[in-house]
Coordinates of C-alpha atoms in Angstrom, one line a residue:
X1 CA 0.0 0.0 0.0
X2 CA 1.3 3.4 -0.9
X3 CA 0.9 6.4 1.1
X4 CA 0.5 10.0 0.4
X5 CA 0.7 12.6 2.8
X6 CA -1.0 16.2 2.7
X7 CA 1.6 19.4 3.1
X8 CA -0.2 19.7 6.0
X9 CA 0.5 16.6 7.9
X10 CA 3.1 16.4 10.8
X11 CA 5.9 14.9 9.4
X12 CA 7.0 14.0 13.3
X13 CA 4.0 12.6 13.9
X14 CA 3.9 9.0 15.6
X15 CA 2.1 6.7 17.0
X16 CA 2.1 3.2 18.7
X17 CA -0.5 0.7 18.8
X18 CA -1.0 -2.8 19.2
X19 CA -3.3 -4.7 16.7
X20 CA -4.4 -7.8 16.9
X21 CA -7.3 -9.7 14.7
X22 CA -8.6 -6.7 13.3
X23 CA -8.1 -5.9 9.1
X24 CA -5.6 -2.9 7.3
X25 CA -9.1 -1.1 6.9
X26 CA -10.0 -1.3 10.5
X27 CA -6.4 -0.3 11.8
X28 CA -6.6 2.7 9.5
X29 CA -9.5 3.8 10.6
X30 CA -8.3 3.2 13.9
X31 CA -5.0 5.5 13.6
X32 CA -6.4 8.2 11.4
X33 CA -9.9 8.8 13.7
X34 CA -7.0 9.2 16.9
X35 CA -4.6 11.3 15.5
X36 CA -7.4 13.6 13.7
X37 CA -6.6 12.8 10.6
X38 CA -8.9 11.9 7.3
X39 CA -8.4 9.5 3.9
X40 CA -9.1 9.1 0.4
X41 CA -8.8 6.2 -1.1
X42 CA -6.9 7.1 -5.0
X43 CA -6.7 3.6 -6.6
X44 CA -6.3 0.2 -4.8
X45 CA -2.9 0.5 -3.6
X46 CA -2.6 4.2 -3.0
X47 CA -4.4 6.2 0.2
X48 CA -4.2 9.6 1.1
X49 CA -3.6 11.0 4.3
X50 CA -4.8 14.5 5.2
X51 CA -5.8 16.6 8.4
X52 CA -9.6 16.1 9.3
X53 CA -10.3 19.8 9.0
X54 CA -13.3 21.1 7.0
X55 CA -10.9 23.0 4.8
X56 CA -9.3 19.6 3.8
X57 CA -12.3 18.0 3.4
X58 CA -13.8 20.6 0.6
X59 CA -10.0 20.0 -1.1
X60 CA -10.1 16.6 -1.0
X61 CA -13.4 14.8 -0.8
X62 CA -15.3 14.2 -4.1
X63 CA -18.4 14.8 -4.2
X64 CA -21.2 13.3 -7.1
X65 CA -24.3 14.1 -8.5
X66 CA -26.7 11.5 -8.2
X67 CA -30.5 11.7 -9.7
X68 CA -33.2 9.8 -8.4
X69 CA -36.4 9.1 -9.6
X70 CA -39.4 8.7 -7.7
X71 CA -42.2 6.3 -8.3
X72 CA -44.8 7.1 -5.2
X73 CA -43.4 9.2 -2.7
X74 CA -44.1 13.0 -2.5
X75 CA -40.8 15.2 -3.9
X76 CA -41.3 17.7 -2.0
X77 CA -41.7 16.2 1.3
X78 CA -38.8 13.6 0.1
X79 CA -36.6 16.8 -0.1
X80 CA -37.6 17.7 3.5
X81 CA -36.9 14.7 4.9
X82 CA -33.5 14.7 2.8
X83 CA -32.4 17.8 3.9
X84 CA -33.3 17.0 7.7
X85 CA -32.0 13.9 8.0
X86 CA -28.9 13.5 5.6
X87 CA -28.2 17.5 5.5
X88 CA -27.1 17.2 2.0
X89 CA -25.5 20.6 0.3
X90 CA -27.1 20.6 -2.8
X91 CA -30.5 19.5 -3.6
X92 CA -32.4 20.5 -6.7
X93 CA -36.2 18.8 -7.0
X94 CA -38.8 19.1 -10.5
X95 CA -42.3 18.6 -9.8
X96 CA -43.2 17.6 -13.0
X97 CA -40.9 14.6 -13.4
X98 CA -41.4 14.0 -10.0
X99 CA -37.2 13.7 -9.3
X100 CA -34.3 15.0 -6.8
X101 CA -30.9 15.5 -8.2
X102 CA -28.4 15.7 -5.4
X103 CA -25.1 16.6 -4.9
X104 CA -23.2 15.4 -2.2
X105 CA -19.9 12.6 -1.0
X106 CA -20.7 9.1 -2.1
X107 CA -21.0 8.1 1.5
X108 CA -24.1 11.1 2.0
X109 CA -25.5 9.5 -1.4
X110 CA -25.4 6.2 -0.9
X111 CA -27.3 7.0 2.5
X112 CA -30.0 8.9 0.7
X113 CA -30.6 6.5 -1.5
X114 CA -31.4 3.9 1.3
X115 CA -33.9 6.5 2.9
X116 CA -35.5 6.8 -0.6
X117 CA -35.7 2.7 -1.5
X118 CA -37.5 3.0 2.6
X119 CA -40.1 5.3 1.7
X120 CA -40.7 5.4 -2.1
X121 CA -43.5 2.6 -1.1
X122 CA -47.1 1.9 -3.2
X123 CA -49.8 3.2 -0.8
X124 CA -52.2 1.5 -0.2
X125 CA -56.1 0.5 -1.8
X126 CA -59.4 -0.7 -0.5
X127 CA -62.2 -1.6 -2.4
X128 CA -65.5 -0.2 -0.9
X129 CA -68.8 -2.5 -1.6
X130 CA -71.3 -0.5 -0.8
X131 CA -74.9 -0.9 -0.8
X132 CA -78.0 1.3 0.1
X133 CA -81.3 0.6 0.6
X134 CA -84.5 3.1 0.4
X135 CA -87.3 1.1 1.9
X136 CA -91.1 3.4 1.6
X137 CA -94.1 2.2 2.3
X138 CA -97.1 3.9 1.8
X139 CA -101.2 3.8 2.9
X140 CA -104.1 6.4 2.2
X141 CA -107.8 4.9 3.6
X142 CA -110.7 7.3 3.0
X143 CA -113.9 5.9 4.3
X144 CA -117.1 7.9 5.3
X145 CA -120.3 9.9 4.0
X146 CA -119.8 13.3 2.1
X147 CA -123.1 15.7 3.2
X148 CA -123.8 19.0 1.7
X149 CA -121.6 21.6 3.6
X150 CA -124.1 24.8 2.8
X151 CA -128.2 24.4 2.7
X152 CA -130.3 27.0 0.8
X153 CA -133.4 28.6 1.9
X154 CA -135.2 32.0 -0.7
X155 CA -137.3 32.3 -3.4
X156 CA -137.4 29.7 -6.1
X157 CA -136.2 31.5 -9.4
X158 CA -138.6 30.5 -12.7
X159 CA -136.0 28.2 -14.7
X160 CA -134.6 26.8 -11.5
X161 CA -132.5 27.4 -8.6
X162 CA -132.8 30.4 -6.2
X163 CA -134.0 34.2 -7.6
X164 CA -131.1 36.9 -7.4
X165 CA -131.4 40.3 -6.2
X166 CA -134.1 41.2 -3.6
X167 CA -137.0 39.8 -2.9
X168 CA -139.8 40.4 -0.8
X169 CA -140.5 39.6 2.8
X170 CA -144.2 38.9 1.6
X171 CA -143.7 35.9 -0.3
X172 CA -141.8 33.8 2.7
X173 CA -144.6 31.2 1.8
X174 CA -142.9 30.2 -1.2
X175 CA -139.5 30.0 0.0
X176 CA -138.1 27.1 -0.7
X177 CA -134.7 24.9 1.0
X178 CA -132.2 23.1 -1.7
X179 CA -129.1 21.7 -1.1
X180 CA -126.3 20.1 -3.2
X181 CA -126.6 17.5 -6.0
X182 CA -126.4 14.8 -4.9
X183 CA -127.5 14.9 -1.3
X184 CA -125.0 12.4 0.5
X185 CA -121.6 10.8 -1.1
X186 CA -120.2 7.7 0.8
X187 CA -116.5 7.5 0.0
X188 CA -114.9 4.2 0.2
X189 CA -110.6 4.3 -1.4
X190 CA -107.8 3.0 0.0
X191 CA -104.5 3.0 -1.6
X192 CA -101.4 1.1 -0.5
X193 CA -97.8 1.6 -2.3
X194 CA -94.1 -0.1 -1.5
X195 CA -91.1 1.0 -3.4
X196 CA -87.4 0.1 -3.0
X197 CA -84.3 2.1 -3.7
X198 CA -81.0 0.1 -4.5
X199 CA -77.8 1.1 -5.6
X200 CA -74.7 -0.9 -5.1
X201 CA -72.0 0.9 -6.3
X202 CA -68.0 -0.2 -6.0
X203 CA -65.3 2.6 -5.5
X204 CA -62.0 1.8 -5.1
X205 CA -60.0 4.9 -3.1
X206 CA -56.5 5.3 -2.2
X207 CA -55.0 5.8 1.7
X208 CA -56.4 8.5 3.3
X209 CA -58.6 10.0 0.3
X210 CA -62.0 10.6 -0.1
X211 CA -64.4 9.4 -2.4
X212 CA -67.9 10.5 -2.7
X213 CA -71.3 9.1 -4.5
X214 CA -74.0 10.9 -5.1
X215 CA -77.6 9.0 -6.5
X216 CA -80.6 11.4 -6.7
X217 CA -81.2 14.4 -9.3
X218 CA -80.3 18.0 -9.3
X219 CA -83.1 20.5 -9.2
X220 CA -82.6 23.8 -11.3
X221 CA -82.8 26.8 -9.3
X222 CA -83.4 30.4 -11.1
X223 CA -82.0 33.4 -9.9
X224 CA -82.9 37.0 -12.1
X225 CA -80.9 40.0 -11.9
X226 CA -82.4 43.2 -12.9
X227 CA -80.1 46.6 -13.9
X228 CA -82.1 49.6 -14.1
X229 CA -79.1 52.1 -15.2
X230 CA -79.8 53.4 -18.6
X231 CA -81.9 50.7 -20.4
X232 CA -83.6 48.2 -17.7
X233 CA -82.4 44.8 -18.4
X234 CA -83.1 41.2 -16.8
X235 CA -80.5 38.6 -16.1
X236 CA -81.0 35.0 -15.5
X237 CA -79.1 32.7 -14.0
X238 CA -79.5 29.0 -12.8
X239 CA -77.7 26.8 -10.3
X240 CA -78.4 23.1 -9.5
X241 CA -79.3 21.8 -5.9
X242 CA -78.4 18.0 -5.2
X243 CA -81.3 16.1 -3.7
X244 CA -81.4 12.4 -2.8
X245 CA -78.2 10.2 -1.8
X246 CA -75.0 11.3 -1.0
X247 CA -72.4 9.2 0.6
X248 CA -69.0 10.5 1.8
X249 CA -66.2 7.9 2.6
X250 CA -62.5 8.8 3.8
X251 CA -60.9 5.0 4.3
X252 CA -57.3 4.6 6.0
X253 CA -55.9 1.1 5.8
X254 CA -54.0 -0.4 8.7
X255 CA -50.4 -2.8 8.7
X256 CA -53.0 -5.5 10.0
X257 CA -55.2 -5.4 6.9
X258 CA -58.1 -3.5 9.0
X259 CA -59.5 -0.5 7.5
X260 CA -61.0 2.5 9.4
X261 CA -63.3 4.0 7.8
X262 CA -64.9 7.4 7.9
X263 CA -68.4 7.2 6.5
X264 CA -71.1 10.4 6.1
X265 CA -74.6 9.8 4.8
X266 CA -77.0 12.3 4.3
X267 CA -80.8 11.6 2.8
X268 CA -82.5 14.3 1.0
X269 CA -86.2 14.9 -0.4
X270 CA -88.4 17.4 -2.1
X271 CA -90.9 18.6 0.1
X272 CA -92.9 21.3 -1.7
X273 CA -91.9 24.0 -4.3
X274 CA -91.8 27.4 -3.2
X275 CA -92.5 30.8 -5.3
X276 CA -90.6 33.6 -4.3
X277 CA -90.4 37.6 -5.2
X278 CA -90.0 37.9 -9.0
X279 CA -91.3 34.8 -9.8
X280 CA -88.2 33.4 -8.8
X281 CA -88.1 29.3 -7.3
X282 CA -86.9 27.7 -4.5
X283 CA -87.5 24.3 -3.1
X284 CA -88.3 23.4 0.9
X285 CA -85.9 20.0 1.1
X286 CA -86.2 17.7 4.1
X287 CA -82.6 15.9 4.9
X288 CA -81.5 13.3 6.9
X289 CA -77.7 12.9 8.3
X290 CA -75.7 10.7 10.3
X291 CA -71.7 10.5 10.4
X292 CA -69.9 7.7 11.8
X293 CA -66.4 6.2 12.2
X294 CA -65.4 2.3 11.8
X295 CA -63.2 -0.2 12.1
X296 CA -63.7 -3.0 10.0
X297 CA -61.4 -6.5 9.0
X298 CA -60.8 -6.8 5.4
X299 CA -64.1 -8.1 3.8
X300 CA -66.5 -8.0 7.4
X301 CA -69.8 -6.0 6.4
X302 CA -71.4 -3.7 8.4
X303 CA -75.5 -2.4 8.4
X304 CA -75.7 1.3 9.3
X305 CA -79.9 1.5 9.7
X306 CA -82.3 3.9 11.4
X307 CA -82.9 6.4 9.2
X308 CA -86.3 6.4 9.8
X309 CA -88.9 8.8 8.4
X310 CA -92.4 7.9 10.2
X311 CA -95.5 10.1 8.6
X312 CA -99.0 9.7 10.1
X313 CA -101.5 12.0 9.3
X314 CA -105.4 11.8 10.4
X315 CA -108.3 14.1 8.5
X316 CA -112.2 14.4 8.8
X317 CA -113.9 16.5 6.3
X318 CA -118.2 16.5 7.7
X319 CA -120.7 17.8 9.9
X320 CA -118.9 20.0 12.8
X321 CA -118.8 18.2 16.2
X322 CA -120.7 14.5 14.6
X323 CA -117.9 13.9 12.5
X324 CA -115.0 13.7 15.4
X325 CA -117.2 11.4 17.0
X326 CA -115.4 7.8 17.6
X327 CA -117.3 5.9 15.6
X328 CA -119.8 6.7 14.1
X329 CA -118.1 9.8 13.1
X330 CA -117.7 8.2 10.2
X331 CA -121.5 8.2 9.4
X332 CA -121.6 12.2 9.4
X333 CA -118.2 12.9 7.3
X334 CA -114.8 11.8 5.7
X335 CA -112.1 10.7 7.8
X336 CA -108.8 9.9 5.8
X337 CA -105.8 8.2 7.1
X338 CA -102.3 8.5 5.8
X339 CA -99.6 6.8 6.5
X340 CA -95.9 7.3 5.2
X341 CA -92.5 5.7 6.0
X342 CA -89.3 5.5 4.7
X343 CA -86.4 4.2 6.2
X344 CA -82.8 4.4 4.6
X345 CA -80.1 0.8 5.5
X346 CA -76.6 1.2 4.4
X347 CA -74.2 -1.8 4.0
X348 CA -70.2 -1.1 3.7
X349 CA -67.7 -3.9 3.0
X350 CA -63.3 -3.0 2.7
X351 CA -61.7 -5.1 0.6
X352 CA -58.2 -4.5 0.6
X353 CA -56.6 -4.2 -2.9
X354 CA -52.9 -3.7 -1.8
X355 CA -51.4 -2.9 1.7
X356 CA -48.7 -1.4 2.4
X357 CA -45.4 -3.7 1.6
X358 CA -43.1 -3.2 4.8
X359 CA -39.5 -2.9 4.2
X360 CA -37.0 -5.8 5.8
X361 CA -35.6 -4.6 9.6
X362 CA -32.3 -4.2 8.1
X363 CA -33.6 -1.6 5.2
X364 CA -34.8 0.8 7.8
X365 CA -32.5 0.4 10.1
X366 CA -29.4 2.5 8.6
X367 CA -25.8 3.5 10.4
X368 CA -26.3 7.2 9.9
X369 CA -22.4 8.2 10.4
X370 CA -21.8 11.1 12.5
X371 CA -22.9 15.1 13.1
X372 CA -20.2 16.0 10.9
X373 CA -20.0 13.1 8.2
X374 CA -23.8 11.9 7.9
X375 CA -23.6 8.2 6.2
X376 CA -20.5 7.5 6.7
X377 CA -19.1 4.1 7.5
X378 CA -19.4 2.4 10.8
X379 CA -16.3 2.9 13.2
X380 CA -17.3 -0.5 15.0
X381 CA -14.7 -3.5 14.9
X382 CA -15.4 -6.7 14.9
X383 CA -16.0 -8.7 18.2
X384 CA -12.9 -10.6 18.1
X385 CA -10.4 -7.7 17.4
X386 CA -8.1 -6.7 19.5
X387 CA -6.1 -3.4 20.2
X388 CA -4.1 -0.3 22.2
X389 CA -2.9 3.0 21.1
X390 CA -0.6 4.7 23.1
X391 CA -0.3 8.6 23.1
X392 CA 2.1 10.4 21.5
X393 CA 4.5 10.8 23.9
X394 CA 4.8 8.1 26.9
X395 CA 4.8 4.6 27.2
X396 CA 2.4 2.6 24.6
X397 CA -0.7 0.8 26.2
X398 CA -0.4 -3.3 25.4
X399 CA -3.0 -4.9 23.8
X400 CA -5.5 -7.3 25.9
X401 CA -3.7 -10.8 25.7
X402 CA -5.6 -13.3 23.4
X403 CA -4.6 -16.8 23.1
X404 CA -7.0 -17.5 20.0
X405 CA -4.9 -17.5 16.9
X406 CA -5.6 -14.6 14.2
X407 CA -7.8 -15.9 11.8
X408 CA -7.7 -15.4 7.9
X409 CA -9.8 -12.9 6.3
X410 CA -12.9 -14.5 4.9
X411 CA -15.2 -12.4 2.4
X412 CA -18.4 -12.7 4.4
X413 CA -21.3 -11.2 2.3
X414 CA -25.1 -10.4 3.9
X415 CA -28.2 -10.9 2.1
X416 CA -31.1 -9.0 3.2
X417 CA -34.5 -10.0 1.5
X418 CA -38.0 -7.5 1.7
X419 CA -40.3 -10.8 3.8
X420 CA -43.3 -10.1 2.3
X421 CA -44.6 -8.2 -0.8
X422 CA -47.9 -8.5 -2.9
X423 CA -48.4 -8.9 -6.3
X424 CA -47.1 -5.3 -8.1
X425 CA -45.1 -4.9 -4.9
X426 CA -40.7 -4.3 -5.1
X427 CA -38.7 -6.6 -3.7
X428 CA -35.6 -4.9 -2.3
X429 CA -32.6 -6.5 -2.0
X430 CA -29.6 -5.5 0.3
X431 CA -25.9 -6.8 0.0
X432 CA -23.5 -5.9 3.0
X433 CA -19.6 -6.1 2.9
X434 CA -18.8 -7.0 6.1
X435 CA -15.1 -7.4 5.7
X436 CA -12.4 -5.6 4.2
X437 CA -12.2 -7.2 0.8
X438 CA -14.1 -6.2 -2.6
X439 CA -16.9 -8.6 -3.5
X440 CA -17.8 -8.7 -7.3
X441 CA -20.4 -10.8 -8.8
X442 CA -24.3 -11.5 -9.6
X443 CA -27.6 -11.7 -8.0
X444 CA -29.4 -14.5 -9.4
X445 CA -33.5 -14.8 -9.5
X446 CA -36.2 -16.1 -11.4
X447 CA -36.8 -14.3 -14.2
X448 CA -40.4 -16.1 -14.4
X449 CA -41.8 -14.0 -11.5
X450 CA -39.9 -10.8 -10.6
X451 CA -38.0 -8.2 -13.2
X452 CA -35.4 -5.5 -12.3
X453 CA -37.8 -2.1 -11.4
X454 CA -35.0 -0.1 -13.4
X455 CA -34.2 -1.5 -17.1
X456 CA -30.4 -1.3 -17.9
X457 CA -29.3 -2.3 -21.2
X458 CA -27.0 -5.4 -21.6
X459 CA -28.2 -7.0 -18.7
X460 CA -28.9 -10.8 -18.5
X461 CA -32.3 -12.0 -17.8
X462 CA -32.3 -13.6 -14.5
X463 CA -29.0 -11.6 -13.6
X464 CA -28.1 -8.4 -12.1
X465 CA -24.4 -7.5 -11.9
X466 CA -23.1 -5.9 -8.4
X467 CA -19.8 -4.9 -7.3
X468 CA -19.4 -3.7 -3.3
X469 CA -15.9 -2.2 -1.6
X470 CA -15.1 -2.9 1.9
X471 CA -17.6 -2.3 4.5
X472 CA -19.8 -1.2 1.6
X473 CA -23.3 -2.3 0.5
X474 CA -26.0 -2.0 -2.0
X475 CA -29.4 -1.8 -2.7
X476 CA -30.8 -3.4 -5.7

């Protein structure tokens, strides 16, 4: 290994240590993170060594430009949580391609790019089965005996009825009574009606959004604007207003596959129409709301009922004071019963289309470096290592005694697999160094069933080509 010192370095530095089962890497790291000092690696057999000052480090470390597309995460708050967490210098973000192009030291990139493969996740889908029912019954019974409400008593006029005008007191002996044609009616109706509403519409919604449904019809409402300045002239205008169904849902799926659901239904009906100044038209409406929230299992039904409209109305049309009688009230007048009900059942059932694919442990658990280097590389050892570094002047500190023998370096590679993902889902892949050689090779997998998310030319089918350094790893 060849070295190659900065101006800037003491060139009567020294150190001892003691080193014992640990790798060149490790002891490197070791040496340079006592003595305040910093490395950059030129080719595989050259390092160099410069002072760990944040004038050194803008001289010497590289820095990249990485671009990185994103498939379902926000940008925007991508570049917040980039900024926060990884405090990157340069971040540039376009909307419309939905995209972050960064500009930072491998080691910040290479940790931004983890946060990204943790968050750029599907969100999740339910499919709402809904169904509502408008159950109305309806019952009229008229039953009684229509008199004559007004009796007649004058003079008799020559071609029938009564004489108009004045007539004189003198001839009472030919006044005459008449009443209505015909004398009594006996009225004997009923009517009976059922009718039921169904819709049963199917809406699949995203996390957290809202979907409405609206069955019914809009009524036309006119509104007229005069202008008297100079030459009077009318203005019409119309708007709609929504009568009959409408059905608010906001669902938010769960890890556990159960959906919570937020669920608004509101009933509406056209009472009467009302005429206002100007000819103008409005419409008395009679509503009906209830707003609930539940917590359902993927495909368990639930009956929201109660919306109950109850209408009885009573009437007697006859003789003042006979006709309210109990019974046989009925033989002096026309008593009519009405009775209306409506009642309005709503059945919702989640059916989960795609939940949220949880990343491994091991992808969202991430060595974040330190304050001043974010994502750099672990200063951990392994457990069996063994060492001492003395100061710079004074006796050197001797390394814990060890009777195991030092054993050879072994290239000891980590495969991290996502557990569980759906159909559509990405499978992410993470490959860990964990010793101080550089692994090259190839993931193999069945072509059949999964295909690389990002299409590189020249690749194999069934292979994807990876290459990690020491203590490195990847994401594929």
């Amino acid at each position: 290994i060849n070295f190659v010192f900065d101006k800037d370095v003491r060139a009567d530095a020294r150190v001892t240590v003691f080193l014992r089962g640990v790798t060149l890497d490790e002891a490197l790291r070791v040496i340079l993170g006592t003595q305040q000092l910093d490395r950059k690696l030129l080719n595989d057999s050259s390092v160099l060594i410069f002072p760990a000052t944040a004038a050194k480090q803008r001289e010497h470390q590289e820095l990249i430009t990485r671009t990185l597309y994103l498939t379902n995460a926000d940008v925007k708050q991508v570049q917040a949580m980039v900024r926060t967490i990884a405090k990157v210098r340069d971040i540039h973000i376009d909307e419309r391609l939905n995209l972050l192009i960064l500009r930072d030291t491998p080691e910040v990139v290479r940790f931004v790019e983890k946060l990204i493969a943790s968050v750029d996740l599907p969100e999740p889908e339910v499919m709402l089965e809904v169904e509502v029912m408008e159950l109305a019954t309806d019952q009229v019974d008229a039953l009684g005996l229509q008199w004559p409400d007004t009796v007649n008593y004058g003079l008799p006029a020559p071609g029938g009825g009564l004489a108009t005008g004045q007539v004189f007191l003198g001839q009472r002996d030919q006044f005459r009574y008449s009443i209505a044609n015909p004398a009594v009616v006996a009225t004997l109706r009923g009517t009976a009606g059922n009718s039921n509403i169904l819709a049963n519409p199917k809406i699949r919604v995203r996390n957290r959004d809202k979907a409405k449904v609206h069955i019914g019809q809009k009524l036309p409402v006119f509104t007229t604007t005069t202008n008297f300045g100079g030459s009077t002239s009318v203005a019409a205008s119309v708007s709609y207003l929504d009568i009959g169904l409408k059905l608010d849902v906001e669902p938010s799926i769960q890890l556990d596959n159960d959906v919570v659901i937020k669920v608004g239904l509101e009933v509406s009906n056209l009472i009467r129409q009302v005429t206002g100044p100007g000819g103008t038209t409005a419409y008395e409406i009679g509503t009906r709301n209830t707003s609930t929230t539940l917590r359902l299992a993927d495909g368990e039904t639930q009956v929201l009922a109660g919306l109950i409209n109850d209408e009885d109305r009573k009437s007697a049309v006859g003789i003042p004071g006979l006709s309210r009688l109990p019974v046989l009230g009925r033989l002096f007048g026309t008593q009519t019963d009405t009775r209306n009900k409506t009642e309005v059942v709503l059945l919702i059932t989640p059916r989960v289309v795609r939940n949220l694919a949880v990343p491994d442990a091991s992808l969202t658990r991430l060595a974040g470096g330190t304050d001043a280097s974010p994502g750099a590389f672990s200063t951990l050892l392994r457990r069996d290592a063994r060492l001492g570094v003395g100061p710079a002047t004074g006796a050197a500190v001797p390394a814990p005694a060890s009777s195991a023998a030092p054993s050879p370096e072994l290239a000891t590679l980590k495969l991290d697999v996502t557990p569980q993902v759906g159909p559509g889902g990405t499978v992410a892949v993470t490959l860990k160094n964990e010793s101080a050689l550089s692994i090259k090779g190839e993931l193999e997998f069945d072509a059949s069933r999964l295909q690389v998310s990002l299409n590189q030319p020249g690749l194999t089918p069934g292979r994807v080509p990876f290459e990690l350094p020491p203590r490195g790893d990847k994401v594929l």
